Amino acid sequence: MTNDSAIGIHDLSFATTEFVLPHTALAEHNGADIGKYHQGIGQRSMSVPAADEDIVTMGAAAAAPLIARHGGDGIRTIIFATESSIDQAKSAGVYVHSLLGLSSATRVVELKQACYAATAGLQFAIGLVRRDPAQRVLVVASDVSKYEPDSPGEATQGAAAVAMLVGADPALVEIEEPSGVFTADVMDFWRPNYREAALVDGQESIGAYLLAVEGSWKDYTEQGGRSLDEFAAFCYHQPFTKMAYKAHRHLLNYSGHDLDEDRVARDLGLTTAYNNVVGNSYTASVYLALAALLDQADDLSGQAVGFLSYGSGSVAEAFAGRVVPGYREHLRTEAHRAAIDRRKPVDFARYRELHAYSFPADGGDHRTPAQTTGPYRLAALRGHKRIYTAR
Ligand code: COA
């Protein structure tokens, strides 16, 4: 390997929760026409965590198959991106590092900027690999999206983790150099430290997202990025999958293209399949879109994929990846489908019970109800410490 090697995503794996709530159950509860969910926002179901699942258990479950396939050698950095953090000081990545049994010669850090932080993690990882192409960086994006019951946001919850191994000569997607970046101080979505559920102004958030699409694309173009017509597909952050359609139509219009619905369907159609049934997974969402695309598309070898990563507040980044010839041999399509299919449907009452369950905040010792059948669980809170176990 040399210093000018291609760098990008060498492997990618995702995990989601034990339970799932179909949107039909939500519609039955609140009297909404199911068309509002299925077509209006583009969601069919949402992943619901068990009481003993959180960003650490999902993150470790997503990353474990990468370590099983490649070993931990060469991983000297773990970057954990989340906006549903479990501790104000300690990185969730340190728990994942421990559960995976990785070398003590590792630096671990947690990153936050709403749904955008995994992209920052990916770019920082590329910088580290550029400095030493022998190293690999484990980037984990893991989130639980939680809104107030009976709020408009309730329909756009979800949870999942994506783990990516970033390195030189990647097997899946080379990340190209020019990036378009954009920041604007807006209050479209936020979660003060004293709240478990996020606060969101849905319409403000749609507008802020579209503004960030323009801003990041403008900068991407000014940095010498590809033209819109060169891309085979676009992976957008998908707080609800319809948002990708709104964003892409906006981008076509902004960049002077005619609104061609066949083209929009071709550019986005395969990227929504996982987010459509998982729901909003915040930092993981744009990379779940990539997983869905790679898992379903006819051979994309050598083709360019666009990424538009948005995080409320707001920061966005537009960049491109080139799909590496031979990538299909390295996909985890069956495991990804199994992660979705293994979820157990819950009825509305059970979902609300799980939603209302919050980790004890009284400072006492508590065991967590044993609910998950996943590989890792949050077993207890003891002496103010979260106790995780591996199966
Ligand atoms: N059939 C088909 N479509 C229907 C419908 C029906 N019966 N009823 C409504 N719709 C459509 C609406 O026209 C609308 O589509 P449009 O936006 O293209 O016009 C869509 O369904 C949603 O309806 P709306 O009345 O806007 O829903 P809402 O007030 O419940 O809000 C969200 C929807 C997405 C704004 C809300 O769920 C939310 O705020 N979610 C959080 C988003 C988030 O996380 N943002 C931060 C990160 S980016």
Short mmCIF file of C-alpha atoms and ligand atoms in Angstrom, two decimals:
data_model
loop_
_atom_site.label_atom_id
_atom_site.label_comp_id
_atom_site.label_asym_id
_atom_site.label_seq_id
_atom_site.Cartn_x
_atom_site.Cartn_y
_atom_site.Cartn_z
CA MET A 1 0.00 0.00 0.00
CA THR A 2 1.17 3.50 -0.76
CA ASN A 3 0.15 6.92 0.41
CA ASP A 4 -1.87 7.56 -2.75
CA SER A 5 -3.94 4.34 -2.47
CA ALA A 6 -7.69 4.59 -2.77
CA ILE A 7 -9.32 4.79 0.66
CA GLY A 8 -12.87 4.01 1.61
CA ILE A 9 -15.34 1.49 2.98
CA HIS A 10 -13.78 -1.95 3.06
CA ASP A 11 -16.69 -3.69 4.77
CA LEU A 12 -20.08 -2.68 6.11
CA SER A 13 -22.54 -4.43 8.39
CA PHE A 14 -25.69 -3.33 10.19
CA ALA A 15 -27.77 -4.45 13.13
CA THR A 16 -31.14 -3.38 14.41
CA THR A 17 -33.49 -4.17 17.29
CA GLU A 18 -35.38 -7.08 18.79
CA PHE A 19 -38.85 -5.65 18.08
CA VAL A 20 -40.73 -3.90 15.28
CA LEU A 21 -43.95 -1.89 15.16
CA PRO A 22 -45.85 -1.78 11.84
CA HIS A 23 -47.24 1.63 10.95
CA THR A 24 -50.65 0.03 10.56
CA ALA A 25 -50.72 -0.28 14.38
CA LEU A 26 -49.89 3.41 14.79
CA ALA A 27 -52.56 4.39 12.24
CA GLU A 28 -55.12 2.25 14.05
CA HIS A 29 -54.26 3.99 17.32
CA ASN A 30 -54.41 7.58 16.07
CA GLY A 31 -56.95 7.26 13.25
CA ALA A 32 -54.52 8.39 10.53
CA ASP A 33 -55.07 7.13 7.00
CA ILE A 34 -52.36 4.50 6.45
CA GLY A 35 -51.60 6.24 3.12
CA LYS A 36 -50.10 9.08 5.15
CA TYR A 37 -47.45 6.72 6.48
CA HIS A 38 -46.95 4.36 3.55
CA GLN A 39 -46.97 7.00 0.81
CA GLY A 40 -46.95 10.39 2.58
CA ILE A 41 -43.80 9.85 4.64
CA GLY A 42 -42.68 6.58 3.05
CA GLN A 43 -42.52 4.38 6.15
CA ARG A 44 -43.98 0.90 6.73
CA SER A 45 -42.57 -0.05 10.13
CA MET A 46 -40.06 1.00 12.75
CA SER A 47 -37.52 -0.86 14.82
CA VAL A 48 -38.22 -0.78 18.57
CA PRO A 49 -35.42 -1.56 21.04
CA ALA A 50 -35.92 -4.03 23.87
CA ALA A 51 -35.31 -2.72 27.40
CA ASP A 52 -31.87 -4.36 27.36
CA GLU A 53 -30.79 -2.94 23.98
CA ASP A 54 -29.16 0.41 23.35
CA ILE A 55 -26.62 2.09 21.08
CA VAL A 56 -23.82 -0.04 22.53
CA THR A 57 -25.50 -3.42 22.04
CA MET A 58 -26.54 -2.51 18.50
CA GLY A 59 -23.13 -1.01 17.70
CA ALA A 60 -21.31 -4.11 18.94
CA ALA A 61 -23.72 -6.39 17.06
CA ALA A 62 -23.08 -4.42 13.85
CA ALA A 63 -19.30 -4.45 14.29
CA ALA A 64 -18.80 -8.07 15.45
CA PRO A 65 -19.15 -9.57 11.93
CA LEU A 66 -16.42 -7.20 10.66
CA ILE A 67 -14.04 -8.39 13.35
CA ALA A 68 -15.04 -12.03 12.69
CA ARG A 69 -14.17 -11.63 9.01
CA HIS A 70 -11.06 -9.42 9.17
CA GLY A 71 -9.76 -9.78 12.73
CA GLY A 72 -8.94 -6.77 14.86
CA ASP A 73 -5.35 -6.34 13.64
CA GLY A 74 -4.65 -2.96 12.15
CA ILE A 75 -7.62 -1.29 13.88
CA ARG A 76 -5.99 1.44 15.95
CA THR A 77 -9.00 3.76 16.07
CA ILE A 78 -12.71 3.38 16.78
CA ILE A 79 -14.96 6.33 16.03
CA PHE A 80 -18.45 6.01 17.50
CA ALA A 81 -21.04 8.40 16.07
CA THR A 82 -24.33 8.92 17.87
CA GLU A 83 -26.87 11.50 18.90
CA SER A 84 -28.53 9.21 21.47
CA SER A 85 -25.51 9.08 23.74
CA ILE A 86 -25.67 7.10 26.99
CA ASP A 87 -23.01 8.99 28.94
CA GLN A 88 -21.85 12.60 29.06
CA ALA A 89 -18.19 11.66 29.43
CA LYS A 90 -17.36 8.11 28.39
CA SER A 91 -17.50 7.16 24.72
CA ALA A 92 -19.97 4.40 23.89
CA GLY A 93 -17.16 3.15 21.67
CA VAL A 94 -15.14 2.07 24.70
CA TYR A 95 -17.87 -0.40 25.67
CA VAL A 96 -17.94 -1.69 22.08
CA HIS A 97 -14.15 -1.99 22.10
CA SER A 98 -14.41 -4.07 25.26
CA LEU A 99 -17.27 -6.29 24.02
CA LEU A 100 -15.33 -7.01 20.83
CA GLY A 101 -12.12 -7.78 22.72
CA LEU A 102 -9.98 -5.38 20.69
CA SER A 103 -6.39 -4.48 21.45
CA SER A 104 -5.64 -1.93 24.17
CA ALA A 105 -3.47 -0.16 21.56
CA THR A 106 -6.57 1.61 20.22
CA ARG A 107 -7.85 5.18 20.41
CA VAL A 108 -11.60 5.48 20.88
CA VAL A 109 -13.79 8.55 20.65
CA GLU A 110 -17.46 9.49 20.31
CA LEU A 111 -18.64 12.11 17.82
CA LYS A 112 -21.86 14.12 17.83
CA GLN A 113 -23.59 16.39 15.34
CA ALA A 114 -27.12 15.02 15.04
CA CYS A 115 -27.53 12.62 12.11
CA TYR A 116 -24.38 13.88 10.37
CA ALA A 117 -21.67 12.60 12.75
CA ALA A 118 -21.03 9.24 11.05
CA THR A 119 -19.95 11.10 7.93
CA ALA A 120 -17.54 13.20 9.98
CA GLY A 121 -16.30 9.87 11.38
CA LEU A 122 -15.84 8.44 7.89
CA GLN A 123 -13.90 11.52 6.73
CA PHE A 124 -11.72 11.60 9.86
CA ALA A 125 -11.04 7.88 9.39
CA ILE A 126 -9.93 8.54 5.81
CA GLY A 127 -7.53 11.19 7.11
CA LEU A 128 -5.99 8.70 9.55
CA VAL A 129 -5.62 6.04 6.87
CA ARG A 130 -4.11 8.61 4.50
CA ARG A 131 -1.41 9.22 7.13
CA ASP A 132 -0.76 5.51 7.63
CA PRO A 133 -2.35 3.28 4.96
CA ALA A 134 -1.58 0.15 7.01
CA GLN A 135 -4.14 1.19 9.62
CA ARG A 136 -7.86 0.52 9.60
CA VAL A 137 -10.50 2.52 11.39
CA LEU A 138 -13.74 1.10 12.75
CA VAL A 139 -16.53 3.65 12.34
CA VAL A 140 -19.73 2.78 14.21
CA ALA A 141 -22.93 4.80 13.78
CA SER A 142 -25.61 3.78 16.26
CA ASP A 143 -28.81 5.51 17.31
CA VAL A 144 -32.22 5.13 18.87
CA SER A 145 -34.68 7.70 17.56
CA LYS A 146 -37.29 8.56 20.15
CA TYR A 147 -40.02 11.21 20.03
CA GLU A 148 -42.91 12.06 22.35
CA PRO A 149 -45.94 9.75 22.14
CA ASP A 150 -48.70 11.23 19.98
CA SER A 151 -46.38 13.88 18.52
CA PRO A 152 -45.94 14.10 14.71
CA GLY A 153 -42.43 12.70 15.18
CA GLU A 154 -43.77 9.43 16.66
CA ALA A 155 -44.22 8.00 13.16
CA THR A 156 -40.57 8.66 12.31
CA GLN A 157 -38.83 6.73 15.10
CA GLY A 158 -36.53 3.76 14.61
CA ALA A 159 -33.18 2.34 15.67
CA ALA A 160 -30.15 0.71 14.05
CA ALA A 161 -26.37 0.65 13.93
CA VAL A 162 -24.01 0.51 10.97
CA ALA A 163 -20.37 -0.48 11.36
CA MET A 164 -17.87 0.33 8.63
CA LEU A 165 -14.28 -0.75 8.33
CA VAL A 166 -12.39 2.07 6.65
CA GLY A 167 -9.07 1.34 5.00
CA ALA A 168 -6.80 1.57 1.97
CA ASP A 169 -7.68 -0.46 -1.15
CA PRO A 170 -11.26 -0.92 0.04
CA ALA A 171 -13.39 -3.79 -1.20
CA LEU A 172 -16.70 -1.92 -1.38
CA VAL A 173 -16.60 1.83 -2.03
CA GLU A 174 -13.71 4.25 -2.58
CA ILE A 175 -14.55 7.64 -1.09
CA GLU A 176 -13.49 10.41 -3.44
CA GLU A 177 -11.59 13.50 -2.40
CA PRO A 178 -13.81 16.52 -3.01
CA SER A 179 -16.43 17.10 -0.36
CA GLY A 180 -18.99 19.87 -0.17
CA VAL A 181 -19.69 21.02 3.37
CA PHE A 182 -22.30 23.31 4.89
CA THR A 183 -23.16 24.58 8.36
CA ALA A 184 -26.03 26.81 9.50
CA ASP A 185 -27.18 27.50 13.07
CA VAL A 186 -30.84 26.43 13.04
CA MET A 187 -33.13 24.89 15.69
CA ASP A 188 -34.98 22.28 13.66
CA PHE A 189 -34.23 19.32 15.93
CA TRP A 190 -32.38 19.07 19.22
CA ARG A 191 -32.35 17.16 22.52
CA PRO A 192 -31.46 19.08 25.67
CA ASN A 193 -29.48 17.07 28.22
CA TYR A 194 -32.50 16.74 30.52
CA ARG A 195 -34.70 15.11 27.86
CA GLU A 196 -34.85 11.55 26.59
CA ALA A 197 -37.07 12.33 23.60
CA ALA A 198 -35.87 14.76 20.95
CA LEU A 199 -37.61 18.02 20.16
CA VAL A 200 -38.32 18.61 16.49
CA ASP A 201 -40.03 21.20 14.35
CA GLY A 202 -40.85 18.96 11.39
CA GLN A 203 -41.53 21.63 8.78
CA GLU A 204 -38.52 23.71 9.87
CA SER A 205 -36.44 20.55 9.63
CA ILE A 206 -37.56 19.82 6.06
CA GLY A 207 -36.70 23.40 5.05
CA ALA A 208 -33.34 23.33 6.83
CA TYR A 209 -32.49 20.01 5.16
CA LEU A 210 -33.28 21.40 1.69
CA LEU A 211 -31.18 24.50 2.38
CA ALA A 212 -28.31 22.27 3.44
CA VAL A 213 -28.67 20.20 0.25
CA GLU A 214 -28.19 23.39 -1.77
CA GLY A 215 -25.33 24.65 0.36
CA SER A 216 -23.36 21.42 0.43
CA TRP A 217 -23.93 20.74 -3.27
CA LYS A 218 -22.84 24.29 -4.18
CA ASP A 219 -19.63 23.79 -2.22
CA TYR A 220 -19.14 20.30 -3.71
CA THR A 221 -19.37 21.79 -7.19
CA GLU A 222 -16.96 24.60 -6.28
CA GLN A 223 -14.51 22.02 -4.94
CA GLY A 224 -14.44 20.38 -8.38
CA GLY A 225 -16.90 17.55 -7.69
CA ARG A 226 -18.66 15.43 -10.31
CA SER A 227 -21.66 16.67 -12.25
CA LEU A 228 -25.08 15.36 -11.26
CA ASP A 229 -25.40 13.29 -14.43
CA GLU A 230 -22.38 11.13 -13.56
CA PHE A 231 -24.06 9.39 -10.62
CA ALA A 232 -25.75 5.99 -10.75
CA ALA A 233 -27.59 6.57 -7.45
CA PHE A 234 -27.81 8.91 -4.45
CA CYS A 235 -27.78 7.94 -0.79
CA TYR A 236 -29.48 10.59 1.34
CA HIS A 237 -30.00 10.82 5.06
CA GLN A 238 -33.54 9.47 5.47
CA PRO A 239 -35.33 10.59 8.65
CA PHE A 240 -38.31 9.21 6.70
CA THR A 241 -37.74 7.87 3.23
CA LYS A 242 -39.96 10.44 1.50
CA MET A 243 -37.41 13.05 2.62
CA ALA A 244 -34.86 11.62 0.18
CA TYR A 245 -37.34 12.24 -2.64
CA LYS A 246 -37.99 15.81 -1.51
CA ALA A 247 -34.25 16.43 -1.27
CA HIS A 248 -33.38 14.91 -4.62
CA ARG A 249 -36.12 16.78 -6.48
CA HIS A 250 -34.84 19.93 -4.82
CA LEU A 251 -31.28 19.17 -5.90
CA LEU A 252 -32.34 18.52 -9.51
CA ASN A 253 -34.26 21.78 -9.55
CA TYR A 254 -31.45 23.73 -7.86
CA SER A 255 -28.90 22.45 -10.34
CA GLY A 256 -31.05 23.34 -13.34
CA HIS A 257 -32.29 19.85 -14.28
CA ASP A 258 -35.81 19.07 -15.41
CA LEU A 259 -37.89 17.17 -12.89
CA ASP A 260 -37.90 13.70 -14.38
CA GLU A 261 -39.69 11.26 -12.04
CA ASP A 262 -38.23 8.22 -13.80
CA ARG A 263 -34.78 9.57 -13.07
CA VAL A 264 -35.68 10.30 -9.45
CA ALA A 265 -36.95 6.72 -9.07
CA ARG A 266 -33.79 5.34 -10.69
CA ASP A 267 -31.49 7.49 -8.52
CA LEU A 268 -33.21 6.69 -5.20
CA GLY A 269 -35.45 3.65 -5.62
CA LEU A 270 -33.12 1.03 -4.18
CA THR A 271 -31.74 3.18 -1.36
CA THR A 272 -34.89 3.29 0.76
CA ALA A 273 -35.62 -0.41 1.23
CA TYR A 274 -34.00 -0.77 4.67
CA ASN A 275 -34.88 2.65 6.09
CA ASN A 276 -38.48 2.10 4.97
CA VAL A 277 -38.87 -0.76 7.48
CA VAL A 278 -36.27 0.22 10.12
CA GLY A 279 -37.34 3.85 10.54
CA ASN A 280 -35.05 6.72 11.42
CA SER A 281 -31.68 5.49 12.60
CA TYR A 282 -30.20 9.02 12.71
CA THR A 283 -26.40 8.73 12.12
CA ALA A 284 -26.74 5.27 10.58
CA SER A 285 -29.48 6.18 8.11
CA VAL A 286 -27.37 7.37 5.16
CA TYR A 287 -25.21 4.24 5.39
CA LEU A 288 -28.27 1.99 5.66
CA ALA A 289 -29.25 3.61 2.36
CA LEU A 290 -25.88 2.56 0.94
CA ALA A 291 -26.32 -1.00 2.27
CA ALA A 292 -29.75 -1.24 0.66
CA LEU A 293 -28.38 0.03 -2.65
CA LEU A 294 -25.39 -2.31 -2.76
CA ASP A 295 -27.44 -5.30 -1.59
CA GLN A 296 -30.09 -4.89 -4.29
CA ALA A 297 -28.60 -3.19 -7.35
CA ASP A 298 -27.41 -4.90 -10.49
CA ASP A 299 -23.63 -4.69 -10.73
CA LEU A 300 -22.55 -1.12 -9.86
CA SER A 301 -18.83 -1.81 -10.35
CA GLY A 302 -16.93 1.34 -11.24
CA GLN A 303 -19.99 3.58 -10.94
CA ALA A 304 -20.32 6.72 -8.86
CA VAL A 305 -22.72 6.97 -5.92
CA GLY A 306 -23.58 10.35 -4.41
CA PHE A 307 -23.92 10.86 -0.66
CA LEU A 308 -25.85 13.62 1.02
CA SER A 309 -25.42 13.47 4.76
CA TYR A 310 -27.53 15.88 6.84
CA GLY A 311 -27.60 16.46 10.58
CA SER A 312 -30.07 18.91 12.11
CA GLY A 313 -28.77 21.97 13.76
CA SER A 314 -27.34 21.84 11.02
CA VAL A 315 -24.34 20.37 9.19
CA ALA A 316 -24.34 18.65 5.81
CA GLU A 317 -21.81 17.08 3.49
CA ALA A 318 -22.09 16.10 -0.18
CA PHE A 319 -19.50 13.71 -1.55
CA ALA A 320 -19.05 10.81 -3.93
CA GLY A 321 -17.97 7.21 -3.76
CA ARG A 322 -16.88 4.91 -6.55
CA VAL A 323 -18.10 1.34 -6.24
CA VAL A 324 -15.15 -1.04 -6.36
CA PRO A 325 -15.25 -3.78 -9.04
CA GLY A 326 -15.85 -7.16 -7.39
CA TYR A 327 -17.67 -5.58 -4.42
CA ARG A 328 -20.57 -8.04 -4.62
CA GLU A 329 -18.44 -10.87 -3.26
CA HIS A 330 -18.04 -8.93 -0.01
CA LEU A 331 -21.65 -7.97 0.66
CA ARG A 332 -23.65 -9.16 3.66
CA THR A 333 -27.03 -9.15 1.99
CA GLU A 334 -28.37 -12.29 3.70
CA ALA A 335 -27.26 -11.14 7.15
CA HIS A 336 -28.84 -7.72 6.55
CA ARG A 337 -32.15 -9.27 5.53
CA ALA A 338 -31.97 -11.59 8.53
CA ALA A 339 -31.39 -8.61 10.87
CA ILE A 340 -34.62 -7.10 9.59
CA ASP A 341 -36.61 -10.33 9.46
CA ARG A 342 -35.66 -11.56 12.93
CA ARG A 343 -37.45 -8.66 14.63
CA LYS A 344 -40.60 -9.66 16.49
CA PRO A 345 -43.70 -7.58 15.76
CA VAL A 346 -45.23 -5.95 18.85
CA ASP A 347 -48.74 -4.59 19.23
CA PHE A 348 -49.35 -0.96 20.01
CA ALA A 349 -49.76 -1.43 23.78
CA ARG A 350 -46.49 -3.36 24.03
CA TYR A 351 -44.69 -0.74 21.92
CA ARG A 352 -45.91 2.01 24.24
CA GLU A 353 -44.71 0.03 27.27
CA LEU A 354 -41.26 -0.28 25.69
CA HIS A 355 -41.35 3.40 24.75
CA ALA A 356 -42.23 4.42 28.31
CA TYR A 357 -39.47 2.25 29.80
CA SER A 358 -36.55 4.46 30.59
CA PHE A 359 -33.34 3.50 32.20
CA PRO A 360 -33.57 4.14 35.97
CA ALA A 361 -32.23 7.55 36.95
CA ASP A 362 -32.51 7.17 40.74
CA GLY A 363 -28.87 6.21 41.23
CA GLY A 364 -29.80 2.74 42.53
CA ASP A 365 -28.79 -0.70 41.29
CA HIS A 366 -31.17 -2.29 38.79
CA ARG A 367 -31.27 -5.37 36.63
CA THR A 368 -32.63 -4.88 33.14
CA PRO A 369 -35.51 -7.09 31.96
CA ALA A 370 -34.07 -9.87 29.78
CA GLN A 371 -35.78 -9.32 26.42
CA THR A 372 -33.28 -9.29 23.60
CA THR A 373 -32.09 -12.43 21.84
CA GLY A 374 -29.24 -10.47 20.22
CA PRO A 375 -25.54 -11.14 20.82
CA TYR A 376 -25.09 -8.39 23.43
CA ARG A 377 -27.30 -7.00 26.14
CA LEU A 378 -27.38 -4.23 28.68
CA ALA A 379 -27.76 -6.40 31.77
CA ALA A 380 -27.86 -3.95 34.64
CA LEU A 381 -27.04 -0.63 36.18
CA ARG A 382 -24.78 -1.15 39.18
CA GLY A 383 -22.92 1.51 41.13
CA HIS A 384 -23.94 4.05 38.43
CA LYS A 385 -22.24 1.83 35.82
CA ARG A 386 -23.86 0.23 32.80
CA ILE A 387 -23.12 -3.49 32.78
CA TYR A 388 -23.02 -5.12 29.34
CA THR A 389 -22.81 -8.83 28.66
CA ALA A 390 -22.11 -10.91 25.58
CA ARG A 391 -24.11 -14.04 24.92
N1 COA B 1 -52.18 9.57 1.68
C1 COA B 1 -51.00 9.96 1.12
N2 COA B 1 -50.25 10.99 1.63
C2 COA B 1 -50.73 11.64 2.71
C3 COA B 1 -51.94 11.29 3.33
C4 COA B 1 -52.68 10.21 2.76
N3 COA B 1 -53.84 9.82 3.29
N4 COA B 1 -52.14 12.13 4.37
C5 COA B 1 -51.07 12.97 4.42
N5 COA B 1 -50.21 12.67 3.41
C6 COA B 1 -48.93 13.30 3.12
C7 COA B 1 -48.91 14.80 3.27
O1 COA B 1 -49.39 15.44 2.11
C8 COA B 1 -47.43 15.05 3.50
O2 COA B 1 -46.74 14.96 2.28
P1 COA B 1 -45.89 16.23 1.73
O3 COA B 1 -44.92 16.58 2.82
O4 COA B 1 -45.21 15.68 0.52
O5 COA B 1 -46.89 17.29 1.49
C9 COA B 1 -47.00 13.83 4.31
O6 COA B 1 -48.01 12.84 4.11
C10 COA B 1 -46.87 14.09 5.80
O7 COA B 1 -48.04 14.74 6.22
P2 COA B 1 -47.95 15.91 7.29
O8 COA B 1 -49.33 16.41 7.52
O9 COA B 1 -46.90 16.89 6.92
O10 COA B 1 -47.49 15.04 8.53
P3 COA B 1 -47.07 15.45 10.00
O11 COA B 1 -47.53 16.79 10.40
O12 COA B 1 -47.49 14.31 10.84
O13 COA B 1 -45.46 15.55 9.94
C11 COA B 1 -43.20 14.87 9.68
C12 COA B 1 -44.64 14.64 9.23
C13 COA B 1 -42.29 13.98 8.85
C14 COA B 1 -42.80 16.34 9.46
C15 COA B 1 -43.09 14.50 11.20
O14 COA B 1 -43.31 13.12 11.33
C16 COA B 1 -41.76 14.85 11.83
O15 COA B 1 -41.54 15.98 12.24
N6 COA B 1 -40.84 13.87 11.93
C17 COA B 1 -39.49 14.10 12.43
C18 COA B 1 -38.58 14.44 11.29
C19 COA B 1 -37.16 14.53 11.78
O16 COA B 1 -36.71 13.68 12.50
N7 COA B 1 -36.44 15.57 11.41
C20 COA B 1 -35.10 15.77 11.91
C21 COA B 1 -34.06 15.04 11.19
S1 COA B 1 -33.88 15.48 9.51
#
